[in-house]
Coordinates of C-alpha atoms in Angstrom, one line a residue:
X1 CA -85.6 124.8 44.3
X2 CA -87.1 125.4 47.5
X3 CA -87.5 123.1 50.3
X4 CA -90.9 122.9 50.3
X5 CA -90.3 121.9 46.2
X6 CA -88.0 119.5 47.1
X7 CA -90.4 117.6 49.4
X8 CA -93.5 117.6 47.3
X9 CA -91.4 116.0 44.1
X10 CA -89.7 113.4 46.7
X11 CA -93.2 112.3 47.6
X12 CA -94.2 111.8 44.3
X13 CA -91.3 110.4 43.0
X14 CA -90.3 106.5 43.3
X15 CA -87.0 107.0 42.6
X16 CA -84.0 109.9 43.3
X17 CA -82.4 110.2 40.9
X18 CA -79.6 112.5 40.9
X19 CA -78.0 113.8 37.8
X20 CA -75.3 116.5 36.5
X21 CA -75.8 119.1 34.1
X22 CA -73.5 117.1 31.6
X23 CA -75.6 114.0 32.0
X24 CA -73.8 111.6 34.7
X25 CA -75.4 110.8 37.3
X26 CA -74.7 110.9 40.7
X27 CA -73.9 106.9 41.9
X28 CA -77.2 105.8 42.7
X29 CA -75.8 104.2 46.2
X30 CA -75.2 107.9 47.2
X31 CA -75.2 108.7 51.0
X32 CA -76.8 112.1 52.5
X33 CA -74.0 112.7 54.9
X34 CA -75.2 116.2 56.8
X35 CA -78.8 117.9 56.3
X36 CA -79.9 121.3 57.7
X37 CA -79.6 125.0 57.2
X38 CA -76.8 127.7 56.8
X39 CA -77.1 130.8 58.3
X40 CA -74.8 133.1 56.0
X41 CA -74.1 136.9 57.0
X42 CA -71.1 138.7 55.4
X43 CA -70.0 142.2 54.1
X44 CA -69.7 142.2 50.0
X45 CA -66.6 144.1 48.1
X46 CA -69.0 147.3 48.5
X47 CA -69.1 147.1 52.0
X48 CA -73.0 146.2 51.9
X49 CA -73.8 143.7 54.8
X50 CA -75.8 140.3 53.5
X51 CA -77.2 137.4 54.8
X52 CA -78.3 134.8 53.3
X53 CA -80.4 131.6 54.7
X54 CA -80.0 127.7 53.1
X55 CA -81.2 124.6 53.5
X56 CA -78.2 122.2 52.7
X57 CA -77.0 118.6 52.7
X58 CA -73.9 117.0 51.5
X59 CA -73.9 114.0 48.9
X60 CA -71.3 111.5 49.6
X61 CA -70.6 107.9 48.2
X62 CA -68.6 104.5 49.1
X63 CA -68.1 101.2 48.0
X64 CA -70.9 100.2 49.3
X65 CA -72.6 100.1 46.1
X66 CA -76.0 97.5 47.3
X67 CA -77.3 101.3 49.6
X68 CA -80.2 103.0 47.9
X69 CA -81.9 105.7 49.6
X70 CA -85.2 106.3 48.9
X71 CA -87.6 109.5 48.1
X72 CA -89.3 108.5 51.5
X73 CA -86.6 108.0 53.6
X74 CA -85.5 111.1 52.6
X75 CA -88.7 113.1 53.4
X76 CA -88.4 111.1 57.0
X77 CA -84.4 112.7 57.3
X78 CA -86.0 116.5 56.1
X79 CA -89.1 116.2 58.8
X80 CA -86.8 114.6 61.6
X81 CA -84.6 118.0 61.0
X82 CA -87.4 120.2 60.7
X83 CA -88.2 119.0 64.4
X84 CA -85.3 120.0 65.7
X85 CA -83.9 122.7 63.3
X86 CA -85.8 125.8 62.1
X87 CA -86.1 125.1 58.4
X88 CA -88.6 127.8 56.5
X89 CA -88.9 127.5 53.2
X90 CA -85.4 128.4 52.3
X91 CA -83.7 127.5 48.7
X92 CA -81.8 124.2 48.5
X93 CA -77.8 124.1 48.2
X94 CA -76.5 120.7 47.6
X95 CA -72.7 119.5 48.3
X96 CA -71.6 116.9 46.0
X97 CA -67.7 116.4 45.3
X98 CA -66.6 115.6 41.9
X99 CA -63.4 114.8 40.7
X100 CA -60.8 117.1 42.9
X101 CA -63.3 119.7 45.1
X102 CA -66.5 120.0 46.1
X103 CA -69.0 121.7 44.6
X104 CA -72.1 124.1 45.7
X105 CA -74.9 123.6 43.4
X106 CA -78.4 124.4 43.2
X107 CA -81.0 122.3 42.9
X108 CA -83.9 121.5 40.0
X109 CA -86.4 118.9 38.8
X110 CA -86.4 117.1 35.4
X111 CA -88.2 115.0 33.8
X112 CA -88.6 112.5 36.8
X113 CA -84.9 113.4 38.1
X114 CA -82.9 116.0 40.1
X115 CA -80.9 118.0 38.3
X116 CA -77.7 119.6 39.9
X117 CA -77.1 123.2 38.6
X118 CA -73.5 124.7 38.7
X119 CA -73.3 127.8 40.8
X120 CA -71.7 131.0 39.6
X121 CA -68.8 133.1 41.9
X122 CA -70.1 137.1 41.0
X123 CA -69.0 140.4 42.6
X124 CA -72.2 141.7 44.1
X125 CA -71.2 145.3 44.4
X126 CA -70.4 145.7 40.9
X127 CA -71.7 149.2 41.0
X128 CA -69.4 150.4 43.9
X129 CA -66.5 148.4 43.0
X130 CA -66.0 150.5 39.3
X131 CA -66.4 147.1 37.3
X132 CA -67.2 148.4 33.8
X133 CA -70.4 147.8 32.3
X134 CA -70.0 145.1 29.6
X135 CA -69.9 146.4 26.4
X136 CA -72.0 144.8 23.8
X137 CA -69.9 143.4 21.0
X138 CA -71.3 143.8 17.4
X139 CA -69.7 142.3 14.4
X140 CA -68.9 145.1 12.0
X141 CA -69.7 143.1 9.2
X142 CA -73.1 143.4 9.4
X143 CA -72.8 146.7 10.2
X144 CA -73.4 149.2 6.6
X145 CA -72.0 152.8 6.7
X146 CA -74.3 155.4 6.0
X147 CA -72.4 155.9 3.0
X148 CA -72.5 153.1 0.9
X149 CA -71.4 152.9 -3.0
X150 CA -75.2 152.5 -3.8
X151 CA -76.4 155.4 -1.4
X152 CA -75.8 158.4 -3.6
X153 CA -74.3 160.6 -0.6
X154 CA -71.2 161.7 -1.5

Protein backbone atom coordinates (compact mmCIF):
# COMPACT_ATOMS: atom_id res chain seq x y z
CA UNK A 1 0.00 0.00 0.00
CA UNK A 2 1.08 3.25 -0.84
CA UNK A 3 1.15 6.26 1.29
CA UNK A 4 -1.20 8.05 -0.51
CA UNK A 5 -3.61 4.61 0.04
CA UNK A 6 -2.93 4.61 3.44
CA UNK A 7 -4.22 8.21 3.98
CA UNK A 8 -7.32 8.04 1.92
CA UNK A 9 -8.57 4.64 3.93
CA UNK A 10 -7.49 6.42 7.39
CA UNK A 11 -9.89 9.23 6.40
CA UNK A 12 -12.54 7.15 5.81
CA UNK A 13 -12.18 4.87 8.38
CA UNK A 14 -13.46 5.36 12.14
CA UNK A 15 -11.49 2.95 13.48
CA UNK A 16 -7.65 1.36 12.89
CA UNK A 17 -7.77 -1.47 13.19
CA UNK A 18 -4.71 -3.45 12.87
CA UNK A 19 -4.64 -7.12 12.23
CA UNK A 20 -2.16 -10.17 11.39
CA UNK A 21 -2.43 -12.41 8.63
CA UNK A 22 -3.32 -15.25 11.16
CA UNK A 23 -6.14 -13.24 12.60
CA UNK A 24 -4.78 -11.40 15.92
CA UNK A 25 -4.86 -8.21 16.06
CA UNK A 26 -2.51 -5.90 16.88
CA UNK A 27 -3.50 -4.43 20.77
CA UNK A 28 -5.80 -1.86 19.94
CA UNK A 29 -3.88 0.70 22.61
CA UNK A 30 -0.94 0.44 20.11
CA UNK A 31 1.55 3.44 19.96
CA UNK A 32 3.22 4.71 16.52
CA UNK A 33 6.64 5.07 17.98
CA UNK A 34 8.79 6.57 14.79
CA UNK A 35 7.06 7.72 11.28
CA UNK A 36 9.01 8.79 8.14
CA UNK A 37 10.89 7.44 5.20
CA UNK A 38 14.02 5.04 4.49
CA UNK A 39 16.28 5.79 2.04
CA UNK A 40 17.77 2.27 1.13
CA UNK A 41 20.85 1.89 -1.38
CA UNK A 42 22.88 -1.39 -1.40
CA UNK A 43 24.74 -3.78 -3.84
CA UNK A 44 22.73 -7.24 -4.34
CA UNK A 45 24.73 -10.84 -4.40
CA UNK A 46 25.15 -9.94 -8.36
CA UNK A 47 26.86 -7.01 -7.71
CA UNK A 48 23.85 -4.87 -9.17
CA UNK A 49 23.54 -1.45 -7.11
CA UNK A 50 19.71 -0.87 -5.67
CA UNK A 51 17.90 1.57 -3.96
CA UNK A 52 15.02 1.46 -2.67
CA UNK A 53 12.68 4.35 -1.03
CA UNK A 54 9.94 3.70 2.11
CA UNK A 55 7.72 5.30 4.05
CA UNK A 56 7.92 3.53 7.55
CA UNK A 57 6.74 3.70 11.15
CA UNK A 58 7.14 1.36 14.01
CA UNK A 59 4.15 -0.16 16.10
CA UNK A 60 4.80 -0.38 19.71
CA UNK A 61 2.49 -1.17 22.77
CA UNK A 62 2.50 -0.82 26.82
CA UNK A 63 0.39 -1.25 29.61
CA UNK A 64 -1.23 1.49 29.06
CA UNK A 65 -4.14 -0.21 27.68
CA UNK A 66 -7.06 3.04 28.06
CA UNK A 67 -4.57 4.88 24.61
CA UNK A 68 -6.45 4.59 21.37
CA UNK A 69 -5.15 6.39 18.46
CA UNK A 70 -7.33 7.41 16.03
CA UNK A 71 -7.51 7.26 11.91
CA UNK A 72 -7.31 11.22 12.30
CA UNK A 73 -4.69 11.61 14.53
CA UNK A 74 -2.88 9.60 12.52
CA UNK A 75 -3.37 11.47 9.16
CA UNK A 76 -2.33 14.78 11.47
CA UNK A 77 1.18 12.57 12.51
CA UNK A 78 1.68 11.65 8.36
CA UNK A 79 0.96 15.58 7.22
CA UNK A 80 3.04 17.01 10.27
CA UNK A 81 6.06 14.59 8.64
CA UNK A 82 5.21 15.39 5.26
CA UNK A 83 6.10 19.11 6.31
CA UNK A 84 9.24 18.41 7.33
CA UNK A 85 10.30 15.22 5.53
CA UNK A 86 10.06 14.54 1.83
CA UNK A 87 7.52 11.77 1.68
CA UNK A 88 6.37 10.94 -2.24
CA UNK A 89 4.20 8.44 -2.70
CA UNK A 90 6.46 5.69 -1.58
CA UNK A 91 5.08 2.01 -0.40
CA UNK A 92 4.39 1.53 3.33
CA UNK A 93 6.69 -0.81 5.58
CA UNK A 94 5.38 -1.22 8.93
CA UNK A 95 7.55 -2.44 12.15
CA UNK A 96 5.66 -4.35 14.58
CA UNK A 97 7.42 -6.80 17.07
CA UNK A 98 5.80 -10.07 17.84
CA UNK A 99 6.81 -12.61 20.13
CA UNK A 100 10.97 -12.57 20.01
CA UNK A 101 11.94 -10.07 16.85
CA UNK A 102 10.60 -7.54 14.96
CA UNK A 103 9.09 -7.86 11.87
CA UNK A 104 9.03 -5.79 8.35
CA UNK A 105 5.67 -6.16 6.85
CA UNK A 106 3.82 -4.66 4.20
CA UNK A 107 0.78 -3.08 4.46
CA UNK A 108 -3.05 -3.79 3.05
CA UNK A 109 -6.71 -2.97 3.55
CA UNK A 110 -9.52 -5.38 4.45
CA UNK A 111 -12.70 -5.27 4.99
CA UNK A 112 -12.66 -2.11 7.18
CA UNK A 113 -9.13 -3.18 8.73
CA UNK A 114 -5.37 -3.11 8.07
CA UNK A 115 -3.90 -6.06 7.32
CA UNK A 116 -0.12 -6.76 8.03
CA UNK A 117 1.47 -8.83 5.25
CA UNK A 118 4.66 -10.99 6.08
CA UNK A 119 7.65 -10.04 3.95
CA UNK A 120 9.74 -12.47 2.06
CA UNK A 121 13.97 -12.54 2.37
CA UNK A 122 14.82 -13.41 -1.76
CA UNK A 123 18.14 -13.38 -3.59
CA UNK A 124 17.67 -10.77 -6.22
CA UNK A 125 20.40 -11.75 -8.49
CA UNK A 126 19.25 -15.23 -8.94
CA UNK A 127 20.36 -15.09 -12.50
CA UNK A 128 24.05 -14.24 -11.74
CA UNK A 129 24.38 -16.06 -8.60
CA UNK A 130 23.81 -19.75 -10.65
CA UNK A 131 20.59 -20.55 -8.36
CA UNK A 132 18.92 -23.28 -10.39
CA UNK A 133 15.68 -22.70 -11.93
CA UNK A 134 13.02 -24.57 -9.95
CA UNK A 135 12.08 -27.55 -11.39
CA UNK A 136 8.46 -28.32 -11.74
CA UNK A 137 7.47 -31.42 -9.83
CA UNK A 138 4.87 -33.68 -11.42
CA UNK A 139 3.41 -36.72 -9.82
CA UNK A 140 4.20 -39.68 -11.98
CA UNK A 141 1.05 -41.17 -11.24
CA UNK A 142 -0.85 -39.31 -13.35
CA UNK A 143 1.56 -39.50 -15.81
CA UNK A 144 0.60 -42.62 -18.63
CA UNK A 145 3.48 -44.04 -20.78
CA UNK A 146 3.01 -43.96 -24.33
CA UNK A 147 2.92 -47.51 -24.08
CA UNK A 148 0.17 -48.65 -22.28
CA UNK A 149 -1.31 -52.37 -21.96
CA UNK A 150 -4.44 -50.93 -23.94
CA UNK A 151 -2.36 -48.97 -26.62
CA UNK A 152 -1.47 -51.70 -29.02
CA UNK A 153 2.27 -50.49 -29.52
CA UNK A 154 4.42 -53.13 -28.83
Amino acid sequence: MKLSEFKQYLSKSNSFDIILTDGTYVPKHFHITEMGVINKKYTDCGNTFREENYFTFQLWFANDTSHRLTSEKTVQIIESIEKNIICNDYEIIVEYQNQNTIGKYKLDFLEGHFLLLPTQTTCLSKDKCGIPKQKIKKNLNEITNCCTPDSNCC
